[in-house]
mmCIF file of C-alpha atoms and ligand atoms in Angstrom:
data_model
loop_
_atom_site.group_PDB
_atom_site.id
_atom_site.type_symbol
_atom_site.label_atom_id
_atom_site.label_comp_id
_atom_site.label_asym_id
_atom_site.label_seq_id
_atom_site.Cartn_x
_atom_site.Cartn_y
_atom_site.Cartn_z
ATOM 1 C CA UNK A 1 -36.349 4.646 67.091
ATOM 2 C CA UNK A 2 -35.607 1.604 69.269
ATOM 3 C CA UNK A 3 -38.464 0.654 71.574
ATOM 4 C CA UNK A 4 -35.935 -0.711 74.069
ATOM 5 C CA UNK A 5 -34.600 1.201 77.035
ATOM 6 C CA UNK A 6 -31.082 0.071 77.956
ATOM 7 C CA UNK A 7 -29.767 1.299 81.299
ATOM 8 C CA UNK A 8 -26.835 3.741 81.087
ATOM 9 C CA UNK A 9 -24.351 1.075 82.207
ATOM 10 C CA UNK A 10 -25.615 -1.467 79.659
ATOM 11 C CA UNK A 11 -25.586 1.115 76.838
ATOM 12 C CA UNK A 12 -22.009 2.105 77.722
ATOM 13 C CA UNK A 13 -20.796 -1.506 77.957
ATOM 14 C CA UNK A 14 -22.366 -2.445 74.609
ATOM 15 C CA UNK A 15 -20.976 0.662 72.899
ATOM 16 C CA UNK A 16 -17.475 -0.244 74.121
ATOM 17 C CA UNK A 17 -17.875 -3.986 73.389
ATOM 18 C CA UNK A 18 -17.368 -4.838 77.054
ATOM 19 C CA UNK A 19 -18.959 -8.059 78.423
ATOM 20 C CA UNK A 20 -22.681 -7.982 79.229
ATOM 21 C CA UNK A 21 -24.880 -10.837 80.497
ATOM 22 C CA UNK A 22 -28.684 -10.785 80.267
ATOM 23 C CA UNK A 23 -30.739 -12.103 83.217
ATOM 24 C CA UNK A 24 -34.441 -13.014 83.101
ATOM 25 C CA UNK A 25 -37.120 -11.686 85.440
ATOM 26 C CA UNK A 26 -39.639 -14.579 85.481
ATOM 27 C CA UNK A 27 -37.218 -16.644 87.572
ATOM 28 C CA UNK A 28 -37.368 -13.783 90.112
ATOM 29 C CA UNK A 29 -41.117 -13.046 89.978
ATOM 30 C CA UNK A 30 -42.500 -16.577 89.520
ATOM 31 C CA UNK A 31 -39.624 -19.032 89.980
ATOM 32 C CA UNK A 32 -38.356 -18.155 93.474
ATOM 33 C CA UNK A 33 -40.334 -17.400 96.648
ATOM 34 C CA UNK A 34 -40.295 -13.993 98.360
ATOM 35 C CA UNK A 35 -38.152 -12.637 99.979
ATOM 36 C CA UNK A 36 -35.339 -14.881 98.710
ATOM 37 C CA UNK A 37 -36.143 -13.759 95.177
ATOM 38 C CA UNK A 38 -35.087 -10.131 95.784
ATOM 39 C CA UNK A 39 -31.849 -11.254 97.452
ATOM 40 C CA UNK A 40 -31.200 -13.572 94.490
ATOM 41 C CA UNK A 41 -31.859 -10.846 91.884
ATOM 42 C CA UNK A 42 -29.348 -8.565 93.605
ATOM 43 C CA UNK A 43 -26.840 -11.371 94.145
ATOM 44 C CA UNK A 44 -26.873 -12.474 90.467
ATOM 45 C CA UNK A 45 -26.098 -8.873 89.413
ATOM 46 C CA UNK A 46 -23.357 -8.618 92.037
ATOM 47 C CA UNK A 47 -21.726 -11.891 90.881
ATOM 48 C CA UNK A 48 -21.463 -10.380 87.399
ATOM 49 C CA UNK A 49 -20.157 -6.976 88.552
ATOM 50 C CA UNK A 50 -17.503 -8.725 90.695
ATOM 51 C CA UNK A 51 -16.231 -10.303 87.468
ATOM 52 C CA UNK A 52 -16.185 -7.040 85.507
ATOM 53 C CA UNK A 53 -19.349 -7.987 83.587
ATOM 54 C CA UNK A 54 -22.333 -5.653 83.244
ATOM 55 C CA UNK A 55 -25.668 -7.210 84.290
ATOM 56 C CA UNK A 56 -28.730 -6.623 82.109
ATOM 57 C CA UNK A 57 -31.767 -7.846 84.018
ATOM 58 C CA UNK A 58 -34.670 -7.631 81.572
ATOM 59 C CA UNK A 59 -38.368 -6.887 82.208
ATOM 60 C CA UNK A 60 -41.180 -4.832 80.691
ATOM 61 C CA UNK A 61 -42.095 -1.984 83.057
ATOM 62 C CA UNK A 62 -44.983 0.360 82.210
ATOM 63 C CA UNK A 63 -44.860 -0.662 78.564
ATOM 64 C CA UNK A 64 -41.092 -0.210 78.162
ATOM 65 C CA UNK A 65 -38.806 -3.220 77.583
ATOM 66 C CA UNK A 66 -36.005 -2.387 80.000
ATOM 67 C CA UNK A 67 -32.532 -3.817 79.331
ATOM 68 C CA UNK A 68 -30.839 -3.458 82.714
ATOM 69 C CA UNK A 69 -32.800 -2.347 85.760
ATOM 70 C CA UNK A 70 -32.102 0.209 88.476
ATOM 71 C CA UNK A 71 -32.685 -0.620 92.178
ATOM 72 C CA UNK A 72 -36.359 0.249 91.936
ATOM 73 C CA UNK A 73 -36.817 -1.955 88.853
ATOM 74 C CA UNK A 74 -35.184 -4.923 90.593
ATOM 75 C CA UNK A 75 -37.439 -4.366 93.596
ATOM 76 C CA UNK A 76 -40.502 -4.227 91.324
ATOM 77 C CA UNK A 77 -39.840 -7.586 89.624
ATOM 78 C CA UNK A 78 -39.376 -9.210 93.038
ATOM 79 C CA UNK A 79 -42.262 -7.601 94.926
ATOM 80 C CA UNK A 80 -45.039 -6.732 92.451
ATOM 81 C CA UNK A 81 -47.458 -9.351 91.133
ATOM 82 C CA UNK A 82 -46.257 -9.048 87.550
ATOM 83 C CA UNK A 83 -47.686 -11.012 84.640
ATOM 84 C CA UNK A 84 -45.429 -13.722 83.222
ATOM 85 C CA UNK A 85 -44.574 -12.431 79.756
ATOM 86 C CA UNK A 86 -43.422 -14.584 76.857
ATOM 87 C CA UNK A 87 -42.647 -13.285 73.366
ATOM 88 C CA UNK A 88 -46.266 -13.140 72.279
ATOM 89 C CA UNK A 89 -47.170 -10.870 75.199
ATOM 90 C CA UNK A 90 -44.529 -8.232 74.424
ATOM 91 C CA UNK A 91 -46.452 -6.159 71.841
ATOM 92 C CA UNK A 92 -49.588 -6.201 73.975
ATOM 93 C CA UNK A 93 -47.759 -5.032 77.107
ATOM 94 C CA UNK A 94 -45.966 -2.344 75.089
ATOM 95 C CA UNK A 95 -49.141 -0.993 73.491
ATOM 96 C CA UNK A 96 -51.077 -1.013 76.760
ATOM 97 C CA UNK A 97 -48.235 0.351 78.898
ATOM 98 C CA UNK A 98 -48.390 -2.854 80.937
ATOM 99 C CA UNK A 99 -45.682 -4.564 82.952
ATOM 100 C CA UNK A 100 -44.445 -8.142 82.852
ATOM 101 C CA UNK A 101 -41.641 -10.404 83.993
ATOM 102 C CA UNK A 102 -39.948 -11.901 80.943
ATOM 103 C CA UNK A 103 -39.512 -15.660 80.427
ATOM 104 C CA UNK A 104 -36.423 -17.176 78.838
ATOM 105 C CA UNK A 105 -38.087 -16.707 75.429
ATOM 106 C CA UNK A 106 -38.990 -13.035 75.936
ATOM 107 C CA UNK A 107 -35.676 -12.234 77.646
ATOM 108 C CA UNK A 108 -33.711 -13.885 74.827
ATOM 109 C CA UNK A 109 -35.716 -11.984 72.209
ATOM 110 C CA UNK A 110 -35.225 -8.581 73.864
ATOM 111 C CA UNK A 111 -31.568 -9.200 74.762
ATOM 112 C CA UNK A 112 -30.708 -10.209 71.186
ATOM 113 C CA UNK A 113 -32.538 -7.136 69.869
ATOM 114 C CA UNK A 114 -30.379 -5.009 72.180
ATOM 115 C CA UNK A 115 -27.170 -6.667 70.898
ATOM 116 C CA UNK A 116 -26.480 -8.829 73.957
ATOM 117 C CA UNK A 117 -24.979 -12.237 73.151
ATOM 118 C CA UNK A 118 -24.937 -14.146 76.454
ATOM 119 C CA UNK A 119 -27.768 -14.917 78.891
ATOM 120 C CA UNK A 120 -27.808 -16.789 82.219
ATOM 121 C CA UNK A 121 -30.848 -18.503 83.699
ATOM 122 C CA UNK A 122 -31.716 -21.418 86.000
ATOM 123 C CA UNK A 123 -33.688 -23.860 83.878
ATOM 124 C CA UNK A 124 -35.217 -23.619 80.418
ATOM 125 C CA UNK A 125 -38.857 -24.258 79.638
ATOM 126 C CA UNK A 126 -39.430 -27.384 77.575
ATOM 127 C CA UNK A 127 -41.859 -30.060 76.503
ATOM 128 C CA UNK A 128 -44.312 -30.995 79.246
ATOM 129 C CA UNK A 129 -45.114 -34.574 80.142
ATOM 130 C CA UNK A 130 -48.239 -35.561 78.233
ATOM 131 C CA UNK A 131 -47.522 -32.998 75.500
ATOM 132 C CA UNK A 132 -48.525 -35.500 72.810
ATOM 133 C CA UNK A 133 -52.094 -34.902 74.059
ATOM 134 C CA UNK A 134 -51.901 -31.317 75.305
ATOM 135 C CA UNK A 135 -49.378 -29.778 72.842
ATOM 136 C CA UNK A 136 -47.884 -28.016 75.889
ATOM 137 C CA UNK A 137 -44.401 -26.989 74.849
ATOM 138 C CA UNK A 138 -42.713 -23.828 76.111
ATOM 139 C CA UNK A 139 -42.200 -20.990 73.635
ATOM 140 C CA UNK A 140 -38.613 -21.006 74.953
ATOM 141 C CA UNK A 141 -37.796 -23.783 72.446
ATOM 142 C CA UNK A 142 -39.023 -22.291 69.152
ATOM 143 C CA UNK A 143 -37.749 -18.861 70.226
ATOM 144 C CA UNK A 144 -34.236 -20.254 70.692
ATOM 145 C CA UNK A 145 -34.597 -21.669 67.177
ATOM 146 C CA UNK A 146 -34.640 -18.114 65.784
ATOM 147 C CA UNK A 147 -32.770 -15.986 68.326
ATOM 148 C CA UNK A 148 -28.988 -15.504 68.227
ATOM 149 C CA UNK A 149 -28.088 -15.716 71.901
ATOM 150 C CA UNK A 150 -26.100 -18.151 74.048
ATOM 151 C CA UNK A 151 -28.086 -19.329 77.080
ATOM 152 C CA UNK A 152 -26.434 -20.939 80.088
ATOM 153 C CA UNK A 153 -28.862 -23.178 81.999
ATOM 154 C CA UNK A 154 -28.827 -26.320 84.153
ATOM 155 C CA UNK A 155 -30.995 -28.105 81.598
ATOM 156 C CA UNK A 156 -34.707 -28.498 82.259
ATOM 157 C CA UNK A 157 -36.549 -29.566 85.387
ATOM 158 C CA UNK A 158 -37.325 -33.236 85.645
ATOM 159 C CA UNK A 159 -41.036 -32.354 85.926
ATOM 160 C CA UNK A 160 -40.815 -31.900 82.128
ATOM 161 C CA UNK A 161 -40.262 -34.538 79.429
ATOM 162 C CA UNK A 162 -36.490 -34.188 79.041
ATOM 163 C CA UNK A 163 -36.151 -36.616 76.115
ATOM 164 C CA UNK A 164 -38.882 -34.891 74.116
ATOM 165 C CA UNK A 165 -37.345 -31.485 74.905
ATOM 166 C CA UNK A 166 -33.992 -32.624 73.464
ATOM 167 C CA UNK A 167 -35.727 -34.037 70.381
ATOM 168 C CA UNK A 168 -37.474 -30.700 69.769
ATOM 169 C CA UNK A 169 -34.181 -28.815 70.142
ATOM 170 C CA UNK A 170 -32.701 -31.122 67.515
ATOM 171 C CA UNK A 171 -35.619 -30.434 65.155
ATOM 172 C CA UNK A 172 -35.246 -26.694 65.754
ATOM 173 C CA UNK A 173 -31.504 -26.949 64.975
ATOM 174 C CA UNK A 174 -30.471 -25.448 68.309
ATOM 175 C CA UNK A 175 -26.937 -26.543 69.295
ATOM 176 C CA UNK A 176 -26.732 -28.004 72.818
ATOM 177 C CA UNK A 177 -23.290 -28.353 74.399
ATOM 178 C CA UNK A 178 -22.508 -29.822 77.822
ATOM 179 C CA UNK A 179 -20.200 -27.631 79.902
ATOM 180 C CA UNK A 180 -17.619 -30.039 81.271
ATOM 181 C CA UNK A 181 -19.969 -32.975 80.688
ATOM 182 C CA UNK A 182 -21.439 -35.079 77.904
ATOM 183 C CA UNK A 183 -24.622 -35.803 79.850
ATOM 184 C CA UNK A 184 -27.577 -33.411 79.764
ATOM 185 C CA UNK A 185 -28.234 -32.184 83.328
ATOM 186 C CA UNK A 186 -31.630 -32.415 85.029
ATOM 187 C CA UNK A 187 -31.707 -29.075 86.854
ATOM 188 C CA UNK A 188 -31.605 -30.184 90.540
ATOM 189 C CA UNK A 189 -29.574 -33.261 89.564
ATOM 190 C CA UNK A 190 -26.204 -33.322 87.829
ATOM 191 C CA UNK A 191 -27.288 -35.912 85.271
ATOM 192 C CA UNK A 192 -30.378 -36.885 83.316
ATOM 193 C CA UNK A 193 -30.618 -40.168 81.409
ATOM 194 C CA UNK A 194 -29.697 -38.371 78.155
ATOM 195 C CA UNK A 195 -26.291 -38.111 76.507
ATOM 196 C CA UNK A 196 -25.241 -35.108 74.429
ATOM 197 C CA UNK A 197 -23.346 -35.159 71.142
ATOM 198 C CA UNK A 198 -21.041 -32.326 72.178
ATOM 199 C CA UNK A 199 -19.034 -31.368 75.216
ATOM 200 C CA UNK A 200 -17.021 -28.158 75.769
ATOM 201 C CA UNK A 201 -14.467 -27.617 78.498
ATOM 202 C CA UNK A 202 -14.256 -23.872 78.824
ATOM 203 C CA UNK A 203 -15.592 -20.442 77.959
ATOM 204 C CA UNK A 204 -13.123 -19.881 75.106
ATOM 205 C CA UNK A 205 -14.526 -22.922 73.311
ATOM 206 C CA UNK A 206 -18.059 -21.549 73.596
ATOM 207 C CA UNK A 207 -16.936 -18.145 72.263
ATOM 208 C CA UNK A 208 -15.272 -19.887 69.291
ATOM 209 C CA UNK A 209 -18.524 -21.755 68.546
ATOM 210 C CA UNK A 210 -20.437 -18.448 68.715
ATOM 211 C CA UNK A 211 -18.035 -16.867 66.227
ATOM 212 C CA UNK A 212 -18.287 -19.856 63.877
ATOM 213 C CA UNK A 213 -22.065 -19.761 64.170
ATOM 214 C CA UNK A 214 -22.077 -16.124 63.022
ATOM 215 C CA UNK A 215 -19.690 -16.834 60.153
ATOM 216 C CA UNK A 216 -21.905 -19.691 58.976
ATOM 217 C CA UNK A 217 -24.999 -17.490 58.993
ATOM 218 C CA UNK A 218 -26.851 -19.641 61.528
ATOM 219 C CA UNK A 219 -29.811 -17.943 63.219
ATOM 220 C CA UNK A 220 -30.225 -20.218 66.208
ATOM 221 C CA UNK A 221 -29.335 -19.659 69.827
ATOM 222 C CA UNK A 222 -26.811 -21.930 71.558
ATOM 223 C CA UNK A 223 -27.648 -23.822 74.751
ATOM 224 C CA UNK A 224 -24.807 -24.318 77.210
ATOM 225 C CA UNK A 225 -25.941 -27.025 79.639
ATOM 226 C CA UNK A 226 -24.101 -26.462 82.908
ATOM 227 C CA UNK A 227 -24.641 -29.208 85.503
ATOM 228 C CA UNK A 228 -24.669 -28.523 89.225
ATOM 229 C CA UNK A 229 -21.613 -29.901 91.071
ATOM 230 C CA UNK A 230 -22.077 -33.415 92.456
ATOM 231 C CA UNK A 231 -21.707 -32.181 96.055
ATOM 232 C CA UNK A 232 -24.348 -29.458 95.501
ATOM 233 C CA UNK A 233 -27.038 -31.547 93.834
ATOM 234 C CA UNK A 234 -30.306 -32.548 95.464
ATOM 235 C CA UNK A 235 -30.250 -36.007 97.039
ATOM 236 C CA UNK A 236 -31.440 -38.205 94.112
ATOM 237 C CA UNK A 237 -33.510 -40.508 96.342
ATOM 238 C CA UNK A 238 -35.346 -37.560 97.895
ATOM 239 C CA UNK A 239 -35.747 -35.996 94.429
ATOM 240 C CA UNK A 240 -37.413 -39.136 93.056
ATOM 241 C CA UNK A 241 -39.630 -39.545 96.112
ATOM 242 C CA UNK A 242 -40.803 -35.911 96.220
ATOM 243 C CA UNK A 243 -41.470 -35.780 92.467
ATOM 244 C CA UNK A 244 -43.602 -38.911 92.630
ATOM 245 C CA UNK A 245 -45.574 -37.363 95.522
ATOM 246 C CA UNK A 246 -45.953 -34.114 93.581
ATOM 247 C CA UNK A 247 -47.369 -35.844 90.476
ATOM 248 C CA UNK A 248 -49.766 -37.865 92.617
ATOM 249 C CA UNK A 249 -50.923 -34.722 94.456
ATOM 250 C CA UNK A 250 -51.517 -32.851 91.176
ATOM 251 C CA UNK A 251 -53.538 -35.776 89.855
ATOM 252 C CA UNK A 252 -55.586 -36.013 93.069
ATOM 253 C CA UNK A 253 -56.244 -32.249 93.065
ATOM 254 C CA UNK A 254 -57.352 -32.406 89.414
ATOM 255 C CA UNK A 255 -54.851 -29.708 88.411
ATOM 256 C CA UNK A 256 -54.678 -29.215 84.623
ATOM 257 C CA UNK A 257 -52.962 -27.147 81.943
ATOM 258 C CA UNK A 258 -50.962 -24.027 82.828
ATOM 259 C CA UNK A 259 -51.608 -24.547 86.543
ATOM 260 C CA UNK A 260 -49.719 -27.858 86.660
ATOM 261 C CA UNK A 261 -46.143 -26.505 86.761
ATOM 262 C CA UNK A 262 -46.683 -23.859 89.478
ATOM 263 C CA UNK A 263 -48.550 -26.488 91.530
ATOM 264 C CA UNK A 264 -45.725 -29.022 91.186
ATOM 265 C CA UNK A 265 -42.976 -26.503 91.903
ATOM 266 C CA UNK A 266 -44.497 -25.100 95.060
ATOM 267 C CA UNK A 267 -45.340 -28.619 96.235
ATOM 268 C CA UNK A 268 -41.717 -29.651 95.650
ATOM 269 C CA UNK A 269 -40.243 -26.704 97.609
ATOM 270 C CA UNK A 270 -42.586 -27.427 100.550
ATOM 271 C CA UNK A 271 -42.213 -31.212 100.471
ATOM 272 C CA UNK A 272 -38.408 -30.929 100.425
ATOM 273 C CA UNK A 273 -38.393 -28.464 103.359
ATOM 274 C CA UNK A 274 -36.775 -25.905 101.101
ATOM 275 C CA UNK A 275 -33.840 -28.160 100.137
ATOM 276 C CA UNK A 276 -34.804 -28.025 96.454
ATOM 277 C CA UNK A 277 -34.804 -24.206 96.701
ATOM 278 C CA UNK A 278 -31.202 -24.092 97.945
ATOM 279 C CA UNK A 279 -30.163 -26.311 95.025
ATOM 280 C CA UNK A 280 -32.091 -24.034 92.650
ATOM 281 C CA UNK A 281 -30.182 -20.982 93.961
ATOM 282 C CA UNK A 282 -26.807 -22.771 93.772
ATOM 283 C CA UNK A 283 -27.304 -23.848 90.172
ATOM 284 C CA UNK A 284 -28.452 -20.380 89.138
ATOM 285 C CA UNK A 285 -25.325 -18.835 90.722
ATOM 286 C CA UNK A 286 -23.160 -21.386 88.879
ATOM 287 C CA UNK A 287 -24.832 -20.484 85.598
ATOM 288 C CA UNK A 288 -24.287 -16.754 86.169
ATOM 289 C CA UNK A 289 -20.563 -17.378 86.790
ATOM 290 C CA UNK A 290 -20.185 -19.480 83.624
ATOM 291 C CA UNK A 291 -22.106 -16.870 81.600
ATOM 292 C CA UNK A 292 -19.718 -14.199 82.926
ATOM 293 C CA UNK A 293 -16.749 -16.238 81.682
ATOM 294 C CA UNK A 294 -18.368 -16.756 78.259
ATOM 295 C CA UNK A 295 -19.268 -13.062 77.874
ATOM 296 C CA UNK A 296 -15.679 -12.150 78.798
ATOM 297 C CA UNK A 297 -14.253 -14.641 76.280
ATOM 298 C CA UNK A 298 -16.658 -13.350 73.626
ATOM 299 C CA UNK A 299 -15.691 -9.742 74.302
ATOM 300 C CA UNK A 300 -11.985 -10.687 74.016
ATOM 301 C CA UNK A 301 -12.591 -11.957 70.469
ATOM 302 C CA UNK A 302 -13.334 -8.342 69.540
ATOM 303 C CA UNK A 303 -16.340 -9.110 67.366
ATOM 304 C CA UNK A 304 -19.076 -8.188 69.831
ATOM 305 C CA UNK A 305 -22.560 -7.333 68.513
HETATM 306 N N1 PSU B 1 -37.810 -23.343 84.741
HETATM 307 C C1 PSU B 1 -37.344 -23.122 85.990
HETATM 308 N N2 PSU B 1 -37.617 -21.952 86.619
HETATM 309 C C2 PSU B 1 -38.328 -20.962 86.000
HETATM 310 C C3 PSU B 1 -38.789 -21.197 84.664
HETATM 311 C C4 PSU B 1 -38.509 -22.396 84.081
HETATM 312 O O1 PSU B 1 -36.701 -24.000 86.546
HETATM 313 O O2 PSU B 1 -38.550 -19.894 86.595
HETATM 314 C C5 PSU B 1 -39.528 -20.100 83.943
HETATM 315 C C6 PSU B 1 -38.592 -19.461 82.898
HETATM 316 O O3 PSU B 1 -38.863 -18.081 82.846
HETATM 317 C C7 PSU B 1 -39.039 -20.116 81.607
HETATM 318 C C8 PSU B 1 -40.524 -20.271 81.849
HETATM 319 O O4 PSU B 1 -38.764 -19.354 80.456
HETATM 320 O O5 PSU B 1 -40.625 -20.661 83.209
HETATM 321 C C9 PSU B 1 -41.175 -21.283 80.931
HETATM 322 O O6 PSU B 1 -42.546 -21.219 81.126
HETATM 323 P P1 PSU B 1 -43.550 -21.840 80.028
HETATM 324 O O7 PSU B 1 -43.400 -23.318 80.132
HETATM 325 O O8 PSU B 1 -44.889 -21.347 80.447
HETATM 326 O O9 PSU B 1 -43.099 -21.291 78.709
HETATM 327 MN MN1 MN B 2 -47.129 -23.997 78.363
#
């Protein structure tokens, strides 16, 4: 018996090979401030439905990995103080009937298990600055090395070590393609300093790569790096200034380990007067729209699941 609980609409869409896009819950519970997070969770689902795509927001609620949430489930991930759950937390939450908001890693794992092939998020986890001392690398990277799902993201936040993150993805044999670009994006900014080997110019091309991946027996996920539009990006000068302030403040406060990222992110939202938050929401919406196009192109190939 499957331990997963797909919603009725997700089960029906998968059974009929109609397009489905997975959405993560950690971005809602931990990545965006209340009450904008609840509005965003509902808006991301609505953007998909408007395009004829079934949303599958994923979270573990009372021990059950839910693939697609009802109104109450969406409200719970936005309003309850849920644990942040990566792949290693899933069996513990399930056995203890606990609840958790799923990271990119845990969402990708559960979505792939449910037969979903496309996933939209804001930014991926990656290699942290100073990781050569701390070993702090997100489980998002190794999980995408073994999980057959296509993830649309705006790259990784510039608080991480972007170059090291790309090196690890190469080691893990995870394909990374730029969507309409050959430069890896830096989340709030359209471009990082890093060039990509491969660029795609539309959803059909991504679907063709997914099909070829399956035929070749590859096990890895595919990262579609979708940059924010130039006129929507955060002002680069303000970005650089606020990030430098944020690192200095973390150092002065003696923040270490797991606490560093939440400290930096909330500092950055405050120090930018919320401007970084608006960019975060815009890039997430863009990623949801691109994921909808990819899921539709995949479904049209008639090989879903
Ligand atoms: N990056 C963002 N916003 C987020 C996250 C990353 O810009 O909300 C979340 C995602 O859920 C991602 C997780 O999977 O943080 C990575 O956390 P960690 O480094 O602890 O694995
Ligand atoms: Mn970590």
